[in-house]
Tab-separated table of C-alpha atoms in Angstrom:
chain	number	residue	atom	x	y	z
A	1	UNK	CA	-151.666	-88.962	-55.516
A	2	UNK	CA	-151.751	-89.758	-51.739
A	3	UNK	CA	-147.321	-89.078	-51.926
A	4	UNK	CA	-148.226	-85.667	-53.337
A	5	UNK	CA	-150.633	-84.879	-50.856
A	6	UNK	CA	-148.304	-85.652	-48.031
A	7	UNK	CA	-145.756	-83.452	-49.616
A	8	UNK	CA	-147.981	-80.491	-50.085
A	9	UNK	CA	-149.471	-81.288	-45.674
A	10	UNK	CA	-145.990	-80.630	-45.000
A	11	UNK	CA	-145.290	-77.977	-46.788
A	12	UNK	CA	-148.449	-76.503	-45.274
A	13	UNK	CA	-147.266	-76.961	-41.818
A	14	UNK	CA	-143.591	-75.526	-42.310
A	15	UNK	CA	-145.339	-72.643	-44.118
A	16	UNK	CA	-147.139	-72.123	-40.660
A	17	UNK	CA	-144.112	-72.858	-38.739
A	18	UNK	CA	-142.121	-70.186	-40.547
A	19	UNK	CA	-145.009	-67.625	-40.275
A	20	UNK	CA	-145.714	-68.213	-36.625
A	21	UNK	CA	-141.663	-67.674	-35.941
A	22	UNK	CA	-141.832	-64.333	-38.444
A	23	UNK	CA	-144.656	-63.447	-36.180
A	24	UNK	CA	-142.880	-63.707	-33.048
A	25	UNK	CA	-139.785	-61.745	-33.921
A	26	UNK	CA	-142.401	-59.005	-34.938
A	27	UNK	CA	-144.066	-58.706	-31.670
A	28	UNK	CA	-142.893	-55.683	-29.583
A	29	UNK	CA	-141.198	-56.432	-26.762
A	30	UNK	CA	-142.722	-56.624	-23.330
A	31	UNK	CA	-142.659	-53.636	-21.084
A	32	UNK	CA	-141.540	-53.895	-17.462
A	33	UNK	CA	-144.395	-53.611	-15.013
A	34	UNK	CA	-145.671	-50.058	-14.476
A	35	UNK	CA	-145.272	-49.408	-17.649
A	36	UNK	CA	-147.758	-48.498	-20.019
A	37	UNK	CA	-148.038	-45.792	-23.296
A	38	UNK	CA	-149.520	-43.200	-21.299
A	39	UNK	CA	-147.936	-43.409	-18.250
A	40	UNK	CA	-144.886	-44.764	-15.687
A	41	UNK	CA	-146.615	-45.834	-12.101
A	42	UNK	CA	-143.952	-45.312	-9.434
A	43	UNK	CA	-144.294	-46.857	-5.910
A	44	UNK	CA	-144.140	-45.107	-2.584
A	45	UNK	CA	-143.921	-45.852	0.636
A	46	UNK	CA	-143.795	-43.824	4.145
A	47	UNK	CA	-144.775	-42.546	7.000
A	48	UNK	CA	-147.729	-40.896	6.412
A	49	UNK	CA	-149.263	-40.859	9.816
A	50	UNK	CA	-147.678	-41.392	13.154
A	51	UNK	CA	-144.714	-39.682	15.460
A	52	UNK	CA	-142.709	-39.148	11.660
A	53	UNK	CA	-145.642	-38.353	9.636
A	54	UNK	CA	-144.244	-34.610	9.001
A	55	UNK	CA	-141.231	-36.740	6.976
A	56	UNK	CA	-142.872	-38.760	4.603
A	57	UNK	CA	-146.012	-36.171	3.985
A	58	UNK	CA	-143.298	-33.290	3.241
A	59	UNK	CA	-140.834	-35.587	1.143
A	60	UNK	CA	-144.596	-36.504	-0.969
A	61	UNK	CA	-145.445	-32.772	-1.465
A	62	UNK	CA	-141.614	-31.911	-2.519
A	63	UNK	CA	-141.709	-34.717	-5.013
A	64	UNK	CA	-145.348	-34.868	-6.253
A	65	UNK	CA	-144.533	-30.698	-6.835
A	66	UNK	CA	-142.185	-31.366	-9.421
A	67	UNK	CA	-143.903	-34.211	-11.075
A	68	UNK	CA	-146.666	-32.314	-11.567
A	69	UNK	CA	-144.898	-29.583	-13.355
A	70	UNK	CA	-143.235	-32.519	-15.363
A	71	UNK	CA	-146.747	-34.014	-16.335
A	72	UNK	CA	-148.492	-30.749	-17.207
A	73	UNK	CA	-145.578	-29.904	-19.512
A	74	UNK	CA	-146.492	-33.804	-21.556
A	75	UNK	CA	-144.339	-36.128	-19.182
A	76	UNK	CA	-141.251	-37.708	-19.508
A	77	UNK	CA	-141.077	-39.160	-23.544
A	78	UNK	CA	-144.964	-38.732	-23.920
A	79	UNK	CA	-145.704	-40.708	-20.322
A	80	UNK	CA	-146.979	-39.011	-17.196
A	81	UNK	CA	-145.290	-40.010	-14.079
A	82	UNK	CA	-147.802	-41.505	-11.366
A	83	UNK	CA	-147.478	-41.656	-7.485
A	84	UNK	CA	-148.746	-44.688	-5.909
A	85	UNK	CA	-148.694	-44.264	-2.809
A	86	UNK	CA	-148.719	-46.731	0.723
A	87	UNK	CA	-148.509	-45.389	4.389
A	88	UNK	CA	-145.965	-47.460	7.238
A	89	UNK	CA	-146.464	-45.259	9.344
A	90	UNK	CA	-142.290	-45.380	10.430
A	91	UNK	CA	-142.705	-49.446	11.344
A	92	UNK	CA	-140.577	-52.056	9.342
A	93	UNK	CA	-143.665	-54.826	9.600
A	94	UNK	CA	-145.901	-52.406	7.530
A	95	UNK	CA	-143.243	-51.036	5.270
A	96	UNK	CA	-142.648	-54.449	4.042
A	97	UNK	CA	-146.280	-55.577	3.754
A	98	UNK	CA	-146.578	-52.239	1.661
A	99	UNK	CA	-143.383	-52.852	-0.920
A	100	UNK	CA	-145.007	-56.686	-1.545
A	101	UNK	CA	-148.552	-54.791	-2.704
A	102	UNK	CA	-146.397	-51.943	-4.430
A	103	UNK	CA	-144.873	-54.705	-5.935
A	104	UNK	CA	-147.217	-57.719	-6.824
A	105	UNK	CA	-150.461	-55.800	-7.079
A	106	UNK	CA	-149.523	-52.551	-8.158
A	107	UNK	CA	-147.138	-53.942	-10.471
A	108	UNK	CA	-145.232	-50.331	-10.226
A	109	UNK	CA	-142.345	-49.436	-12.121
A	110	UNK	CA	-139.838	-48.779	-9.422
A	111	UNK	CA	-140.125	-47.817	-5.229
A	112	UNK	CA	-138.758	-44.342	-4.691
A	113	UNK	CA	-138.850	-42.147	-1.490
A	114	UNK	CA	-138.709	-44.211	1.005
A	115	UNK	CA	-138.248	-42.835	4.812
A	116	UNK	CA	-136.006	-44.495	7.224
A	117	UNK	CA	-133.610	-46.916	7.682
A	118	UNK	CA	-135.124	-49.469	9.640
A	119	UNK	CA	-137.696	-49.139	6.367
A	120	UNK	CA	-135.434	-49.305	3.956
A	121	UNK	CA	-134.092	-52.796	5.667
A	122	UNK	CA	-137.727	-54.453	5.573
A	123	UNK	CA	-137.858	-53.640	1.936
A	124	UNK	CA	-134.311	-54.203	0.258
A	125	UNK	CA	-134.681	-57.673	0.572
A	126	UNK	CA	-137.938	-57.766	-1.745
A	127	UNK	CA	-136.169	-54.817	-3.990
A	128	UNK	CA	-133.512	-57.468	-5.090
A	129	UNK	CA	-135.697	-60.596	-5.275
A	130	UNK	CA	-138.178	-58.837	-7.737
A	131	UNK	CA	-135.304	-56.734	-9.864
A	132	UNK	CA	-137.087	-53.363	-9.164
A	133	UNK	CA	-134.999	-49.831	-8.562
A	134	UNK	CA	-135.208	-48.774	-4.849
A	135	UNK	CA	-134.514	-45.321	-5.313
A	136	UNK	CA	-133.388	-41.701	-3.318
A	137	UNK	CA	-134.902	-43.187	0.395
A	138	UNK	CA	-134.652	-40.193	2.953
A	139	UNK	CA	-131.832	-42.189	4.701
A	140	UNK	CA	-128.091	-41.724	5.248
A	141	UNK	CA	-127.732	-45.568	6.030
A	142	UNK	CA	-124.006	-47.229	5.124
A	143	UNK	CA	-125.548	-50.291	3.895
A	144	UNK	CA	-127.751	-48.923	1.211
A	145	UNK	CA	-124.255	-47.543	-0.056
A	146	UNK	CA	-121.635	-49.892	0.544
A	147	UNK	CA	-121.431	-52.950	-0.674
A	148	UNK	CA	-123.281	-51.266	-3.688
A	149	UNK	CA	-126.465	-52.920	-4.885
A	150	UNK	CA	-127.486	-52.722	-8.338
A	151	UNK	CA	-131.291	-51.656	-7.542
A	152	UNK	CA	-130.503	-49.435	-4.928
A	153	UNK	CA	-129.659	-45.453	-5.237
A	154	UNK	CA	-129.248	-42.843	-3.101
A	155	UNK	CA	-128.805	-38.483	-3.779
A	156	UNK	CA	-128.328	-37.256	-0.928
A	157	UNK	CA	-125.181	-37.475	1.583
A	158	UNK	CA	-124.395	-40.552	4.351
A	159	UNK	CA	-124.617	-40.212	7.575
A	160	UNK	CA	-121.177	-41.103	7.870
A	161	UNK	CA	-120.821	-37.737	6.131
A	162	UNK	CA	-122.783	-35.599	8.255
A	163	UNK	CA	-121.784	-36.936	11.418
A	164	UNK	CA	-117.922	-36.501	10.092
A	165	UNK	CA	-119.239	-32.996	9.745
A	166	UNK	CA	-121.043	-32.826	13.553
A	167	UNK	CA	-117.384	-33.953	15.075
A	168	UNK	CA	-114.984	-32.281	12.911
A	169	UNK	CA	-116.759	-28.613	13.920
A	170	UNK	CA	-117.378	-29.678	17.470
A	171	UNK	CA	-113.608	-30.229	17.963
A	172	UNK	CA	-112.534	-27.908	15.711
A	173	UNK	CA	-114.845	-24.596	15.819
A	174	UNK	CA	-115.365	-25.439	20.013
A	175	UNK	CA	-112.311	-27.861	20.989
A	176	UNK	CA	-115.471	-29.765	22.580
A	177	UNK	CA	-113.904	-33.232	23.872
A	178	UNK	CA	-116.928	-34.956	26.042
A	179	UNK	CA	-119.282	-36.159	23.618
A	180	UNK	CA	-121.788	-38.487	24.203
A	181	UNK	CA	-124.908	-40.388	22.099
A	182	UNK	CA	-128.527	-40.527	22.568
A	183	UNK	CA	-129.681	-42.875	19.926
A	184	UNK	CA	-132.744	-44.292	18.823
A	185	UNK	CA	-132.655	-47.786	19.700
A	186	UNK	CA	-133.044	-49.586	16.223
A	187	UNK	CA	-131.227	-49.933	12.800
A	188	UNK	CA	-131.481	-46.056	12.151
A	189	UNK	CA	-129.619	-45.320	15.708
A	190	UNK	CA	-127.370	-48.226	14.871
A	191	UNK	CA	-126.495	-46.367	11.524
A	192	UNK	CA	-125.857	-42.805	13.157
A	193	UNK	CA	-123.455	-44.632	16.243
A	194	UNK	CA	-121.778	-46.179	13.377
A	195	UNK	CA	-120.809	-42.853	11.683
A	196	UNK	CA	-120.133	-41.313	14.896
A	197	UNK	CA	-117.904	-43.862	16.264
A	198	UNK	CA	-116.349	-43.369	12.739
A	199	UNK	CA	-115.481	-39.992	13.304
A	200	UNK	CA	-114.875	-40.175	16.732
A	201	UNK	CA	-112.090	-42.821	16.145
A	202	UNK	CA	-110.489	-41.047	13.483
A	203	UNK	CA	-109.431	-38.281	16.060
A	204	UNK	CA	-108.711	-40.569	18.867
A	205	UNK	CA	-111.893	-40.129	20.968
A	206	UNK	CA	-114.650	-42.463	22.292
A	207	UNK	CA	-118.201	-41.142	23.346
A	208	UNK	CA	-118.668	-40.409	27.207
A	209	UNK	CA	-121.932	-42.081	26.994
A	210	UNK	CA	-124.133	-43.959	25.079
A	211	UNK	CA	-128.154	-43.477	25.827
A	212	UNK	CA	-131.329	-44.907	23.823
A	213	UNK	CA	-134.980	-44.692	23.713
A	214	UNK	CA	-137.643	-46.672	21.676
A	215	UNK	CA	-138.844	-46.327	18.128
A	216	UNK	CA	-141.724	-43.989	17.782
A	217	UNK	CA	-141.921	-42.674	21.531
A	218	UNK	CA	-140.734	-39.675	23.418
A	219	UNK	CA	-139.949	-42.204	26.122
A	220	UNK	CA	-136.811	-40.400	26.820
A	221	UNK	CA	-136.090	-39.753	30.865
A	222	UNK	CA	-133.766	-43.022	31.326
A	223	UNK	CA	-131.653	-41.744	28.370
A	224	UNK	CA	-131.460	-38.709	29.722
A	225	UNK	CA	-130.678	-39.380	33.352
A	226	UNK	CA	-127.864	-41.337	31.865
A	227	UNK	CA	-126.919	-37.850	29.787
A	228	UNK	CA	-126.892	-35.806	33.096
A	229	UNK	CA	-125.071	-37.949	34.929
A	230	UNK	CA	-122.495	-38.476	32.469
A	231	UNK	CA	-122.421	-34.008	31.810
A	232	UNK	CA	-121.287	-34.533	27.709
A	233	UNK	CA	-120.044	-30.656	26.044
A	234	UNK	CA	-121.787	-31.843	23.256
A	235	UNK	CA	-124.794	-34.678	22.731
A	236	UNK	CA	-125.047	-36.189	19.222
A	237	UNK	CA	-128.995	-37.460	18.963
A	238	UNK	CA	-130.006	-40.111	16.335
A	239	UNK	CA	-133.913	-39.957	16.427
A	240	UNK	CA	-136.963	-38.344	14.948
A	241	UNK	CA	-138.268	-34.888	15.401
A	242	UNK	CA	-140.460	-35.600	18.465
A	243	UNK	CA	-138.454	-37.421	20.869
A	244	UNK	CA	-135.638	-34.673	20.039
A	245	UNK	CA	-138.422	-31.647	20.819
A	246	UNK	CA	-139.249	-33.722	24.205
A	247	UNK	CA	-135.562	-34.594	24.631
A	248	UNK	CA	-134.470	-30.982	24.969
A	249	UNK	CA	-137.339	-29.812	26.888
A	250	UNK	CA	-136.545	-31.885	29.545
A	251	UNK	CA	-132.880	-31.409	29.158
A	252	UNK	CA	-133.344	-27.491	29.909
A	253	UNK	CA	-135.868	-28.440	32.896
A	254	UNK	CA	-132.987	-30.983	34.208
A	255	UNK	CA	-130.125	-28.437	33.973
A	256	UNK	CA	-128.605	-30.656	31.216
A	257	UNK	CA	-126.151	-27.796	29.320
A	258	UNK	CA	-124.782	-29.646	26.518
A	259	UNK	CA	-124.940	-28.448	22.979
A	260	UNK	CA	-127.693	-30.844	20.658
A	261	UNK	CA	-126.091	-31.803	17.423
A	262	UNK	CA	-128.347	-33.669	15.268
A	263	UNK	CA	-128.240	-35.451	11.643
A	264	UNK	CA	-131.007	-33.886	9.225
A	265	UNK	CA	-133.483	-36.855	9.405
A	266	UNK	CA	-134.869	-35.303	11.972
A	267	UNK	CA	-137.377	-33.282	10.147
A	268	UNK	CA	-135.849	-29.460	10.404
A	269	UNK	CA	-139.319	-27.944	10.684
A	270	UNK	CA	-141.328	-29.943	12.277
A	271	UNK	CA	-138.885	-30.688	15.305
A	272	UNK	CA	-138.739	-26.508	15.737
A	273	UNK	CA	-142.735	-26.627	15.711
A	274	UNK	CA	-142.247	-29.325	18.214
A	275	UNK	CA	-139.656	-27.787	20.448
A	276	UNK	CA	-140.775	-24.206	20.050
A	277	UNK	CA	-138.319	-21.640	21.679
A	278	UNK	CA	-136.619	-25.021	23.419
A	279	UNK	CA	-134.991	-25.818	20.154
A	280	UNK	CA	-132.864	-22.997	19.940
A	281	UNK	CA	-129.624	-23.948	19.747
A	282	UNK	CA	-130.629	-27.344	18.276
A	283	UNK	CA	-127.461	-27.608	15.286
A	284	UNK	CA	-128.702	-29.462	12.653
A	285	UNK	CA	-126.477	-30.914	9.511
A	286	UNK	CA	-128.968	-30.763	6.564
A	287	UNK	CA	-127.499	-32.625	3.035
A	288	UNK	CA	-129.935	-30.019	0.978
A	289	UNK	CA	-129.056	-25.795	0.789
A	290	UNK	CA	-131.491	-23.805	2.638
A	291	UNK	CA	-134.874	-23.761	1.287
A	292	UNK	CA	-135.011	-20.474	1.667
A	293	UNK	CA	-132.070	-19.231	-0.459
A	294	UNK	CA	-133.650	-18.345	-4.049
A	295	UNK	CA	-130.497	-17.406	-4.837
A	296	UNK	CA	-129.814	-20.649	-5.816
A	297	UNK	CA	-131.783	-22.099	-8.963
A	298	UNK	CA	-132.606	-25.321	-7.446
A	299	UNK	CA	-134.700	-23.577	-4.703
A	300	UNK	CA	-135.877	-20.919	-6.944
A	301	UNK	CA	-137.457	-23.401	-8.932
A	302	UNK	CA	-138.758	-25.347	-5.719
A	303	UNK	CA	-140.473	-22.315	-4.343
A	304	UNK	CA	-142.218	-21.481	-7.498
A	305	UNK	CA	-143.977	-24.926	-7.648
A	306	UNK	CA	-144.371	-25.098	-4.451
A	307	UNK	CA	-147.555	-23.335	-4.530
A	308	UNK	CA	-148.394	-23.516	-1.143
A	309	UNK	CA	-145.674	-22.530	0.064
A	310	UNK	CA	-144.476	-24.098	3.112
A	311	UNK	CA	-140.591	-24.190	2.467
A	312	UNK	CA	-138.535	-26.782	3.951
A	313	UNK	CA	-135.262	-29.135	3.526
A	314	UNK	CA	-137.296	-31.950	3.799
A	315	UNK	CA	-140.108	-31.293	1.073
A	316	UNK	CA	-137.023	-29.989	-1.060
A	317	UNK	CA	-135.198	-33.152	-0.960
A	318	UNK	CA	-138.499	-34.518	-2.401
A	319	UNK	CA	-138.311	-32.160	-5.387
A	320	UNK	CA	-134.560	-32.639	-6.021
A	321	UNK	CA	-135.172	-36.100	-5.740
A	322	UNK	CA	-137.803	-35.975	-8.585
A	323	UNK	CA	-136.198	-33.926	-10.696
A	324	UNK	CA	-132.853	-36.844	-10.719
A	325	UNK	CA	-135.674	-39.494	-11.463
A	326	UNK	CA	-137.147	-37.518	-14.535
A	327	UNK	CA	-133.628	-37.207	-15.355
A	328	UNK	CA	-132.967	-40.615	-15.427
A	329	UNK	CA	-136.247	-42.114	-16.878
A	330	UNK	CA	-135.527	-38.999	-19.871
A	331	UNK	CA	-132.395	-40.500	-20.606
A	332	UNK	CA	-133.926	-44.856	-20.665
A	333	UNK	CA	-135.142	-43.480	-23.770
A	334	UNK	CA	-138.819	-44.209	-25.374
A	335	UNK	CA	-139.054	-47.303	-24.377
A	336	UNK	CA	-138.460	-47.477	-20.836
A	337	UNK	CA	-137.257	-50.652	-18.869
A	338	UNK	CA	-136.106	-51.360	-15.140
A	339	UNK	CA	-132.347	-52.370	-16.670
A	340	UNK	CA	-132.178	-49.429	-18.821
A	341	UNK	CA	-133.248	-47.034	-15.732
A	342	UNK	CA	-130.278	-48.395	-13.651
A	343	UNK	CA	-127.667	-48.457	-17.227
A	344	UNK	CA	-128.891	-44.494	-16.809
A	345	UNK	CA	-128.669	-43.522	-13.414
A	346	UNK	CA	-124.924	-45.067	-13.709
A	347	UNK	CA	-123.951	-43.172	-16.182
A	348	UNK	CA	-125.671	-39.881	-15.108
A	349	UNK	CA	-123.890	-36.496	-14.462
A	350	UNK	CA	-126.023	-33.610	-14.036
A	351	UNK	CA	-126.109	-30.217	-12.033
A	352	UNK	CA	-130.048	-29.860	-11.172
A	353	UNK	CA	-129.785	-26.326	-10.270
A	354	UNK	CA	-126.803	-25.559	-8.173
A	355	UNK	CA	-126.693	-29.410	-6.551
A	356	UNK	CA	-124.265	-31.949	-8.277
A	357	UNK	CA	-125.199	-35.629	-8.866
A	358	UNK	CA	-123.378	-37.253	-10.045
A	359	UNK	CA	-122.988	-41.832	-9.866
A	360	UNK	CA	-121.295	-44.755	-11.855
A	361	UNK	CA	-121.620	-48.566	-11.348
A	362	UNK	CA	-118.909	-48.304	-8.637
A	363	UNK	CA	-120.779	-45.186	-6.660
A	364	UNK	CA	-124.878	-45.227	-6.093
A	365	UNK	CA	-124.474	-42.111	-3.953
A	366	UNK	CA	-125.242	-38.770	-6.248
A	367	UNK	CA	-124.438	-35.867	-3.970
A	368	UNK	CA	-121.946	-36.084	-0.434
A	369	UNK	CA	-122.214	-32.135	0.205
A	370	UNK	CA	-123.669	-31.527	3.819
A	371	UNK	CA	-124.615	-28.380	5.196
A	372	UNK	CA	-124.554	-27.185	9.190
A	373	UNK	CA	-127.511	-25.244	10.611
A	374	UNK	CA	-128.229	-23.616	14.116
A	375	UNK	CA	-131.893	-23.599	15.024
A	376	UNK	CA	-132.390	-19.540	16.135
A	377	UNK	CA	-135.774	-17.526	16.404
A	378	UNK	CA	-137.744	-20.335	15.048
A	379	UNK	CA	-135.653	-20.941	12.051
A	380	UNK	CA	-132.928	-22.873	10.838
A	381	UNK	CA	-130.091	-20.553	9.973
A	382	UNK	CA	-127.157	-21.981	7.735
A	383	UNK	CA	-123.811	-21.384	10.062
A	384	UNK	CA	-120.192	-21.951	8.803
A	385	UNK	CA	-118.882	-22.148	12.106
A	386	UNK	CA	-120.189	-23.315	15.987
């Protein structure tokens, strides 16, 4: 009796055993953070306020445009696609403090839209430690690009590209041969010098002068002296939309005549608001086509959900931007997962409307077309040649 009843206890517990493990392979997997039926929770942040506010506000509006035509139309696979948004005002020390609470307490999806490079170096780190896409920051920056990191995608062009661009029509279009830097004196200066000298090299040259000026300031008149003194043809500036506005302001009041070439960071309409009639002349390379061309379907599209109008390069690169992340999450499937968003990006190919994106597992840049302008009347007017 008490052998049988030992038998049938044991039979009783493997019965549970094997029931428990049927019940675990049944469970449905466990969704990355951010992830939820209703809804993805993306993580963002920029400068919101401060000297580069007009950056990160614009690149919001651009972006938040087109996912708002995505979630009125049901989402991406049923889920609406949900800003959360942080402000670093431009500084490193807040932009990181900002990805950890994206990160730990948000518990978003994936960071996208970043602004800067200096930024985007306070919050890689944390990006790779916590296996989280970093995606499309408004930054040309060589080391979010080569060596390639898994999390870490860009669309638009490097700044190695546009600056190739600034020297190749300088010497070529003007047979300009005195060129000089005024750079902002951090990582994002650092990145622009590095293109420059790049370029520069390739043909043989070295820069007549090398100037900076401090992060968030338009403390500019020692870099400037140094510009005068040195008389460049040309002046390649690696800065934000202010300190170029008070830059060339003072430039015209010193006498300085060289030519302002400038990478399109900058913030194309907010740095002619700044500079008003001063910035004529300004050339600017831009890595989006003019948002005012509805000739094209990208910006056709733009401008329609754009509502309140307010065209720029920098709100557009928001929207195209958005448009390559519902393109990616749409192809991750119906079950969405941090891995499967990078297997997609890697593999995607599209045309969004007259701009080709195009990446691999070799190749996190999607686009390397760049675009000159010349800052006339007020506007920024797409030139083929100086």
């Amino acid at each position: 009796m008490f052998k049988d009843c030992g038998i049938q206890r044991r039979a009783a517990v493997s019965l549970a055993v094997l029931s428990l493990a049927a019940g675990a392979f049944s469970l449905p997997a466990m969704a990355d953070d951010g992830v939820t039926d209703k809804e993805i929770r993306i993580g963002m942040a920029n400068a919101l306020s401060g000297p580069a506010s007009g950056l990160g506000t614009q690149l919001k509006a651009g972006a938040q445009a087109y996912l708002d035509t995505v979630n009125t139309a049901g989402g991406v696979n049923g889920r609406k696609l949900i800003l959360v948004n942080e402000d670093d005002g431009y500084e490193p020390e807040k932009t990181a403090a900002a990805t950890r609470k994206l990160i730990e307490q948000d518990k978003v999806f994936g960071l996208f839209g970043y602004v800067g490079t200096p930024t985007s170096a306070a919050a890689v780190p944390q990006v790779a430690k916590a296996g989280i896409p970093y995606l499309f920051p408004f930054t040309g920056a060589e080391f979010l690009r080569n060596p390639v990191n898994k999390w870490v995608f860009n669309v638009r062009a490097s700044y190695f590209d546009e600056t190739e661009m600034m020297v190749e029509r300088l010497t070529k279009d003007l047979a300009i041969k005195k060129i000089a830097l005024f750079i902002q004196d951090d990582a994002f200066g650092e990145a622009g010098k590095a293109g420059t000298m790049r370029a520069l090299h390739k043909r043989g040259m070295k820069p007549v002068e090398e100037a900076r000026y401090k992060r968030n300031t338009v403390d500019v008149d020692a870099g400037l002296a140094k510009l005068k003194a040195a008389q460049p043809e040309a002046v390649i500036f690696v800065g934000t939309y202010k300190s170029l506005a008070a830059t060339v302001k003072k430039a015209k009041e010193a006498g300085v005549a060289a030519k302002f070439f400038t990478v399109s960071f900058i913030g194309t309409s907010d740095f002619i608001k700044e500079a008003g009639a001063d910035g004529d002349g300004v050339y600017i390379t831009q890595v989006m086509p003019s948002p005012d061309d509805a000739s094209i379907p990208l910006v056709k599209q733009y401008q329609r959900d754009m509502k309140a109008g307010n065209f720029n390069y920098t709100s557009l690169e928001g929207y195209a931007n958005a448009m390559v992340l519902v393109e990616a999450l749409k192809k991750t499937g119906a079950s969405p997962t941090r891995d499967g968003l990078v297997k997609a990006l890697e593999g995607l190919k599209t045309d969004i409307g007259g701009l080709n994106i195009t990446y691999s597992a070799a190749n996190h840049q999607g686009a390397d077309q760049v675009f000159v302008t010349k800052v006339q009347g007020g506007k920024a007017v797409p030139v083929s040649k100086l």
